[in-house]
CSV table of C-alpha atoms in Angstrom, one decimal:
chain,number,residue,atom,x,y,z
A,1221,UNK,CA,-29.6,-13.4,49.3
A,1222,UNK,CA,-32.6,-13.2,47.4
A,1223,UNK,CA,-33.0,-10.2,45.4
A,1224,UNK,CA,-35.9,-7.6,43.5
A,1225,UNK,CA,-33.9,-5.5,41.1
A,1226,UNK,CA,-34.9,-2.2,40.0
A,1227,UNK,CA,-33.0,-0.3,36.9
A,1228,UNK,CA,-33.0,1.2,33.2
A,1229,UNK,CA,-29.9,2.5,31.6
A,1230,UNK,CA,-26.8,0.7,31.0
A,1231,UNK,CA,-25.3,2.5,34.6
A,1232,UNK,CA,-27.2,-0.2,35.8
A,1233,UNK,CA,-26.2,-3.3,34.3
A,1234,UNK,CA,-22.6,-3.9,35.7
A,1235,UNK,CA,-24.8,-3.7,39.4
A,1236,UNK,CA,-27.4,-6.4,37.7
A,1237,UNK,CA,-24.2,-8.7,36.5
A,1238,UNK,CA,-22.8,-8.7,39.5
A,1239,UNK,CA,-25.6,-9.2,41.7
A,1240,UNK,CA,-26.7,-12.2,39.4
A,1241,UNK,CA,-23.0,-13.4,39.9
A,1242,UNK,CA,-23.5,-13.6,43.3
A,1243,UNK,CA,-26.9,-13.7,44.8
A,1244,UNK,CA,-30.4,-15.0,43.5
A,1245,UNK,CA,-32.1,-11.8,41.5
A,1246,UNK,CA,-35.4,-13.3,41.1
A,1247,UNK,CA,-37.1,-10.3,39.3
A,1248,UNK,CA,-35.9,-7.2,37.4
A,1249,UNK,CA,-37.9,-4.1,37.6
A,1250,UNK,CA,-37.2,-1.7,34.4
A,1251,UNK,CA,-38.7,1.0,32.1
A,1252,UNK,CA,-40.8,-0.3,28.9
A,1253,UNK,CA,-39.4,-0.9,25.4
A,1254,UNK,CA,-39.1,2.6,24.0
A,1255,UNK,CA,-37.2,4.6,21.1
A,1256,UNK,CA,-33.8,5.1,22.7
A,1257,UNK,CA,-30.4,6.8,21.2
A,1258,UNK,CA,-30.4,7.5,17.4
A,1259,UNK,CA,-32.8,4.8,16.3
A,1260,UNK,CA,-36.3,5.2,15.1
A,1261,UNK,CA,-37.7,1.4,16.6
A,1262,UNK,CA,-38.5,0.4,19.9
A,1263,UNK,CA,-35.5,-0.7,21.8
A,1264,UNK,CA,-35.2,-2.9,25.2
A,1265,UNK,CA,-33.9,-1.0,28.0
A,1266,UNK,CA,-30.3,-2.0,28.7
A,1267,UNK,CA,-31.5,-3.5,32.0
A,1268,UNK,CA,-34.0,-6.2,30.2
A,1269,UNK,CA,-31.6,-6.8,27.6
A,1270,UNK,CA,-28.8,-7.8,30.3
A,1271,UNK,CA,-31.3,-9.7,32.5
A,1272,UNK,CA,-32.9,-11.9,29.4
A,1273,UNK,CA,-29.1,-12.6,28.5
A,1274,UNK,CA,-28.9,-13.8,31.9
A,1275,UNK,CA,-32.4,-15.8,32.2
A,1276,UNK,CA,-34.3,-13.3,34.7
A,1277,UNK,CA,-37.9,-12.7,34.8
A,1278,UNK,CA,-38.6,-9.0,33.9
A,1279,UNK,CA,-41.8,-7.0,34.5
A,1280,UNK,CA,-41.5,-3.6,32.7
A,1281,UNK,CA,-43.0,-0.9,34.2
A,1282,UNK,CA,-44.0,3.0,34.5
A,1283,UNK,CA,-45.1,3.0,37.9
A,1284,UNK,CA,-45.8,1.2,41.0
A,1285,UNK,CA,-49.3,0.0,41.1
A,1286,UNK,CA,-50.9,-2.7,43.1
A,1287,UNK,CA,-50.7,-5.6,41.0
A,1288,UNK,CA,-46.5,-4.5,40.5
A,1289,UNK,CA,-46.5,-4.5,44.2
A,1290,UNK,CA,-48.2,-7.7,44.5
A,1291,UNK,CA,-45.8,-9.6,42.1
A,1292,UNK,CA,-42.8,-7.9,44.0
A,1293,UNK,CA,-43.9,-9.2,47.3
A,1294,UNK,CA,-44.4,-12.8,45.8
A,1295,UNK,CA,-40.8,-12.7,44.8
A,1296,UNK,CA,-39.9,-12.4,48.5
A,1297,UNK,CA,-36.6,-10.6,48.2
A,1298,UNK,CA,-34.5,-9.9,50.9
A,1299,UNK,CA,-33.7,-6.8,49.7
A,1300,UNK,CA,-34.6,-4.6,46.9
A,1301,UNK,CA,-31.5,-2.9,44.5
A,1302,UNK,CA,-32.4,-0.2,43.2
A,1303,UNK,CA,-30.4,2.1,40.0
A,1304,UNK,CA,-31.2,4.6,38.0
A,1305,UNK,CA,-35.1,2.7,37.8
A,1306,UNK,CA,-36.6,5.9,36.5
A,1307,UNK,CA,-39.4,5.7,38.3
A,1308,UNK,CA,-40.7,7.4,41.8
A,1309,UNK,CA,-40.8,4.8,44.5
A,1310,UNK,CA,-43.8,4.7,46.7
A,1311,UNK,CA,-43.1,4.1,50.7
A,1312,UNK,CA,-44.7,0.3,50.1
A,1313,UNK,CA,-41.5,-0.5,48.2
A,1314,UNK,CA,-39.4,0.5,50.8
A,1315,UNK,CA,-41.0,-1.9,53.2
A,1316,UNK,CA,-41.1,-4.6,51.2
A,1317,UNK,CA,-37.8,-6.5,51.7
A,1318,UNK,CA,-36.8,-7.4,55.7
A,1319,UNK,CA,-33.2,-5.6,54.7
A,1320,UNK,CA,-35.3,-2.6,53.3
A,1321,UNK,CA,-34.5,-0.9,49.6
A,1322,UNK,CA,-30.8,0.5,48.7
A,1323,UNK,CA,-29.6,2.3,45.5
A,1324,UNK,CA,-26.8,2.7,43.4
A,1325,UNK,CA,-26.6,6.8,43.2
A,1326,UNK,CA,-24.1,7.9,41.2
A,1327,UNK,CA,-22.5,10.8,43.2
A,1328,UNK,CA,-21.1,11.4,46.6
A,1329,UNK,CA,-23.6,12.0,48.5
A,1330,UNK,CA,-24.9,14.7,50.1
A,1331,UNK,CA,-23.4,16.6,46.6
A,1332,UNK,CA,-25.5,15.8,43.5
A,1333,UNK,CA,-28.9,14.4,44.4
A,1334,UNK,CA,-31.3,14.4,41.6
A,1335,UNK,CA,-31.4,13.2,38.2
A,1336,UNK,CA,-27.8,13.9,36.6
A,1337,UNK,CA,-25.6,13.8,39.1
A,1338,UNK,CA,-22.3,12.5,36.6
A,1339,UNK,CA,-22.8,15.3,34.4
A,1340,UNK,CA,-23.9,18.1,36.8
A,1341,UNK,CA,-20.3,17.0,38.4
A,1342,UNK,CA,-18.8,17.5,34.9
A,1343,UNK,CA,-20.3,20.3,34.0
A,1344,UNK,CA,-19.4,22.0,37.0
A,1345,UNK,CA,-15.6,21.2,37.2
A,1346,UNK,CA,-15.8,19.0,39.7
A,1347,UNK,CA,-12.7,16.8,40.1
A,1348,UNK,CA,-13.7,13.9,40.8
A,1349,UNK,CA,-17.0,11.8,40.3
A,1350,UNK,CA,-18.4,9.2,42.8
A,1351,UNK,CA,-20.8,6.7,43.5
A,1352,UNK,CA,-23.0,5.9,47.0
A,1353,UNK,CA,-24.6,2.8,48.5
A,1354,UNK,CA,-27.6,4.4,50.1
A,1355,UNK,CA,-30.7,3.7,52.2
A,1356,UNK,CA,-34.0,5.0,49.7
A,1357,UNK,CA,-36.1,6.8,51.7
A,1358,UNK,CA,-39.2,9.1,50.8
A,1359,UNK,CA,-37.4,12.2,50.3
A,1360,UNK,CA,-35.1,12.2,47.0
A,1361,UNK,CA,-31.9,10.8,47.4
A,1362,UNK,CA,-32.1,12.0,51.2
A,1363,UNK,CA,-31.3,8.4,52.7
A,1364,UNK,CA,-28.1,7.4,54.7
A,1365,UNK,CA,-25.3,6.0,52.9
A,1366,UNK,CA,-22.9,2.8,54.1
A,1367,UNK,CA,-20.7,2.5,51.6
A,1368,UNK,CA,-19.1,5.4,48.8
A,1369,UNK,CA,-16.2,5.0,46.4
A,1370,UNK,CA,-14.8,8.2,43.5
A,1371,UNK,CA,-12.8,8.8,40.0
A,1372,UNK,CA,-10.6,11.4,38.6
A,1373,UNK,CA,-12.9,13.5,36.2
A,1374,UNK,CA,-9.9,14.9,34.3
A,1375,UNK,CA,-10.9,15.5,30.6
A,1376,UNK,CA,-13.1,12.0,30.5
A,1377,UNK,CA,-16.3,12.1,28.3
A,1378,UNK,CA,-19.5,12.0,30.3
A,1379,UNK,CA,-19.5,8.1,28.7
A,1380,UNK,CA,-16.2,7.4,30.5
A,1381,UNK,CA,-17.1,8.9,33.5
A,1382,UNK,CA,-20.1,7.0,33.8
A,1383,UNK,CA,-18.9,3.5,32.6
A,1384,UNK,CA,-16.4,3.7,35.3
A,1385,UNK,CA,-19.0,4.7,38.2
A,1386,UNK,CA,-20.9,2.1,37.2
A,1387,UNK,CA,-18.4,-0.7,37.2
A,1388,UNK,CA,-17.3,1.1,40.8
A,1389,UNK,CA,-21.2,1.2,42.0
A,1390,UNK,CA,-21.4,-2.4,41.2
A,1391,UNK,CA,-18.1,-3.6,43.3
A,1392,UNK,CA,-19.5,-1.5,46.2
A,1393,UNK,CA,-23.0,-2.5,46.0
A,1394,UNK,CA,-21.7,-6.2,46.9
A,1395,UNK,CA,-19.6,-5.4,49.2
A,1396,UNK,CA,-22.5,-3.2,51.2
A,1397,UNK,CA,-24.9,-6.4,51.0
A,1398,UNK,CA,-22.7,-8.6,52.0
A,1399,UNK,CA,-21.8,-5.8,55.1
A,1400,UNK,CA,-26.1,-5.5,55.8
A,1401,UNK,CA,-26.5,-9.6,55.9
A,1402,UNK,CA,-23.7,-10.3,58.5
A,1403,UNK,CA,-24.6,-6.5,60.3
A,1404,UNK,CA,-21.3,-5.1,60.0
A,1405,UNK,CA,-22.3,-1.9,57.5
A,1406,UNK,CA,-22.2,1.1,59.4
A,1407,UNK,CA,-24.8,4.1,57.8
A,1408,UNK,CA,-23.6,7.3,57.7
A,1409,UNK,CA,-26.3,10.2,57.7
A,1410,UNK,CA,-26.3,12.6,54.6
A,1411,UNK,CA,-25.1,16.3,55.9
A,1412,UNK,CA,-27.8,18.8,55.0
A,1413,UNK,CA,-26.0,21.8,54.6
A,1414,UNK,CA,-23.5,20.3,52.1
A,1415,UNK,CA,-27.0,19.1,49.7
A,1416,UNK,CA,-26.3,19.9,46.2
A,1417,UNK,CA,-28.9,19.2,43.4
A,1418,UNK,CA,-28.6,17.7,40.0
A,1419,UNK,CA,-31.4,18.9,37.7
A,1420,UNK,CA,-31.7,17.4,34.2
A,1421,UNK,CA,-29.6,18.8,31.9
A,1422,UNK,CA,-31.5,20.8,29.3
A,1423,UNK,CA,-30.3,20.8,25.7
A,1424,UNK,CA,-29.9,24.8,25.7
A,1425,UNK,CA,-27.1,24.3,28.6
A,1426,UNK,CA,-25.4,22.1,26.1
A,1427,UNK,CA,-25.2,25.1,23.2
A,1428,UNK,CA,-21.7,26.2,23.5
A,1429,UNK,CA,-21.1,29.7,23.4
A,1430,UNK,CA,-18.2,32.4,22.2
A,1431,UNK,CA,-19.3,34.5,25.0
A,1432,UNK,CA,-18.3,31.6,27.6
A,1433,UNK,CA,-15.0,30.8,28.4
A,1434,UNK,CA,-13.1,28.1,26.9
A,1435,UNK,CA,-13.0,25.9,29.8
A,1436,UNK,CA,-16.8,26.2,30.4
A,1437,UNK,CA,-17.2,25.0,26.4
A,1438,UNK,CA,-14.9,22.3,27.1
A,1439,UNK,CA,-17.0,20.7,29.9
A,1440,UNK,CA,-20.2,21.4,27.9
A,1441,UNK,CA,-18.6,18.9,25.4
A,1442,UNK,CA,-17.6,16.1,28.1
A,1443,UNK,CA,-21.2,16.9,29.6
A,1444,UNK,CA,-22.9,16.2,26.0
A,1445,UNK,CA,-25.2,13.1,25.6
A,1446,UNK,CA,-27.4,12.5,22.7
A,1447,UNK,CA,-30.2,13.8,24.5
A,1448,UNK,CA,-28.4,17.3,25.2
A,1449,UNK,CA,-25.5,17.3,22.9
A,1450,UNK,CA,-23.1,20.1,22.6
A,1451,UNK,CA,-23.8,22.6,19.3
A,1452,UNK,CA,-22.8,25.2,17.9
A,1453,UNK,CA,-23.2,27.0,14.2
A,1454,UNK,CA,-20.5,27.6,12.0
A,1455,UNK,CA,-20.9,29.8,9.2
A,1456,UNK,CA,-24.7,29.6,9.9
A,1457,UNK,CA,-24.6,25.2,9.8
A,1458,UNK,CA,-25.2,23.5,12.3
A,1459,UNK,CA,-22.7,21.4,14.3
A,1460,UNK,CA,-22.7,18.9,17.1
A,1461,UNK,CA,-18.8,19.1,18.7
A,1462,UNK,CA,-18.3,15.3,20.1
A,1463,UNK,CA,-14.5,16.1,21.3
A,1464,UNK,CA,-12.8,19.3,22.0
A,1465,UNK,CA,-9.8,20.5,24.0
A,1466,UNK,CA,-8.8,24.1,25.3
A,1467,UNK,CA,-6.6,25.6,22.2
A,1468,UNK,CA,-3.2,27.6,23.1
A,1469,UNK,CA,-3.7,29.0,20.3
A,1470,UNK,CA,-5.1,33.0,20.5
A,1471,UNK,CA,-8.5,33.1,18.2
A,1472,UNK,CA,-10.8,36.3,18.5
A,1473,UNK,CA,-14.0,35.5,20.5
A,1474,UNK,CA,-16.5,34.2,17.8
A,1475,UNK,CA,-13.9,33.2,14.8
A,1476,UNK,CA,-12.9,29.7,13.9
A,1477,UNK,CA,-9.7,29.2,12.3
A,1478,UNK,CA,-9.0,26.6,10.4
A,1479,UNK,CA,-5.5,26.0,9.6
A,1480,UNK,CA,-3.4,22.7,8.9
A,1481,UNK,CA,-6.6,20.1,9.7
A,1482,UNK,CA,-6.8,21.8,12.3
A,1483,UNK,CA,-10.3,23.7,13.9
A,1484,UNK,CA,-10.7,26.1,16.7
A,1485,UNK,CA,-13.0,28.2,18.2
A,1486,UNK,CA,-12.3,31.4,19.8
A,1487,UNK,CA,-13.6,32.1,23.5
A,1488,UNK,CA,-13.9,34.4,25.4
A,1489,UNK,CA,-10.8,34.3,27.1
A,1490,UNK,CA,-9.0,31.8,24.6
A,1491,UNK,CA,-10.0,29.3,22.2
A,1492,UNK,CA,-11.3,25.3,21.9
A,1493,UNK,CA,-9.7,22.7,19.6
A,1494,UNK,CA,-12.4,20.7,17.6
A,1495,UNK,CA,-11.2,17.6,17.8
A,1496,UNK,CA,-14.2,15.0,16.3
A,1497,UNK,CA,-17.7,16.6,15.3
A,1498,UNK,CA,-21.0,15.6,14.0
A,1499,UNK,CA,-22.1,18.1,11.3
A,1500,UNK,CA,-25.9,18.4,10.8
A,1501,UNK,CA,-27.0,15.7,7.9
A,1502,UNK,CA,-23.5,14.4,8.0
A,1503,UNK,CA,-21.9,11.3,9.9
A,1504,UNK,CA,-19.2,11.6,12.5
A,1505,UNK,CA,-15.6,12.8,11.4
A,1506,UNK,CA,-12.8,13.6,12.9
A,1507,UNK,CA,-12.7,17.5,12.5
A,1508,UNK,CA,-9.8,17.3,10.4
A,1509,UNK,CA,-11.9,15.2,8.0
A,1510,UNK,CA,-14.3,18.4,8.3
A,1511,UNK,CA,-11.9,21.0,8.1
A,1512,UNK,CA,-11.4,19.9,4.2
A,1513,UNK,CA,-14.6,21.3,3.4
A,1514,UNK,CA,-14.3,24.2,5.0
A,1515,UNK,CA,-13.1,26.7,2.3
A,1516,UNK,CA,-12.6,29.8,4.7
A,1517,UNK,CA,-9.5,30.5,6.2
A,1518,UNK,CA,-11.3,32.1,8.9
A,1519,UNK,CA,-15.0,31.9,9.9
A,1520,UNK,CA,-17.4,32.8,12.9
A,1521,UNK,CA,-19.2,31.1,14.9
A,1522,UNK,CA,-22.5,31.2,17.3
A,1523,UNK,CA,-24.6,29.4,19.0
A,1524,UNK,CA,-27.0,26.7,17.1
């Protein structure tokens, strides 16, 4: 099967190794170079990085404009892939392949359409994460679905979460082509009064808070990505918390007490463990590390 594949992040390499693995990817679609993570420099997407590795042409991209159009069409794909491009699809793309244009969204659909669907499912307790093979159509993420597959959320970072989904997307993606070629994959139609949707995450969600309960704090730390990492201030400095756990310990809402290496937060119905942190001007430590340099017993905290 001849394939046009569309994709940015690094959710969408395991999907671009697998189809290469199996199928003829003659072109990958993907965002420009652009300052990504911590760095200051211009940095490949994951996508191009994966698909020079593997020796595929690459045609970066902010939009669909006539000539892209006209180099997708000369790469005759049977189908296009599409995940997590980055990029609105106009309706030409979705006719430009005889088996049509399918993406890799990372939820179970009808729940979580939109743009964060992994950590709008962490963030709001879900208990488990999944992954759907769908049909895209002109509405967002409102296409039927043939093929959908889950994980255990538990107390995984949002990294875990999505590594796994994307290893899972990328098994299920093959098996869905391989299900549209011989005619055997069966689409299911998305239920509209079970749509959910996953906005971006803004950075102030990410602010945890001794107002909020301790759970709630918790997933704001398995939500956090460097773009919206989880904060807070202690003793008026700055903090990003990069693991936490609810405490059994009893704290007083907006006090930290720092005892035996050990940090927590109080809540407003308990308390968090710091468990590795990211002070501001600082590198990475396990909050034991940072706990050293706290010379209080007993401090408060707020938000960032």
């Amino acid at each position: 099967m001849r394939i046009v594949f569309m994709g940015t992040p690094a959710f969408a390499v395991p999907s671009l190794r697998a189809l290469a693995g199996a199928h003829d990817v003659g072109l990958v679609l993907t965002r420009p170079d652009a300052v990504r993570g911590r760095g200051k420099r211009l940095e490949p997407s994951a996508v191009k990085a994966a698909a020079t590795e593997l020796g595929i042409d690459v045609l970066e991209t902010k939009r669909i404009t006539d000539d892209v159009m006209a180099v997708i069409r000369a790469a005759e794909p049977d189908v296009i892939v599409v995940a997590a491009f980055g990029c609105i699809l106009p309706d030409a793309v979705l006719e430009a392949a005889p088996l049509g244009c399918v993406n890799v969204h990372a939820s179970s659909l009808p729940r979580w359409r939109g743009a964060a669907p992994i950590q709008r499912a962490i963030l709001s307790g879900d208990a488990r994460a999944g992954v759907s093979i769908m049909r895209v159509v002109h509405d967002l993420d409102a296409g039927a679905y043939c093929r959908q597959a889950d994980v255990e959320v538990g107390e995984k970072s949002c990294p875990q979460v999505m590594g796994e989904l994307a290893e899972l997307g990328a098994r299920e993606l093959l098996t869905a082509l391989d299900q549209m070629a011989d005619g055997t994959a069966v689409w299911t139609d998305q239920d509209e009064s079970k749509v959910t949707y996953a906005k971006k995450i803004e950075k102030a969600e990410m602010l945890l808070d001794p107002a909020a309960t301790a759970l709630d704090n918790r997933r704001r730390v398995q939500t956090s990505l460097d773009a919206a990492p989880a904060r807070m201030a202690v003793a008026g400095k700055g903090v990003r918390v990069l693991a936490a756990r609810v405490a059994e310990e009893g704290v007083a809402q907006g006090e930290v007490l720092v005892r035996h290496g050990r940090v927590i937060a109080g809540c407003a119905d308990g308390a968090i463990e710091l468990l590795r942190v990211k002070p501001d001007g600082k590198r990475e430590m396990e909050a034991s590390a940072w706990a050293a340099g706290l010379h209080q017993s007993q401090l408060a905290w707020e938000h960032a």
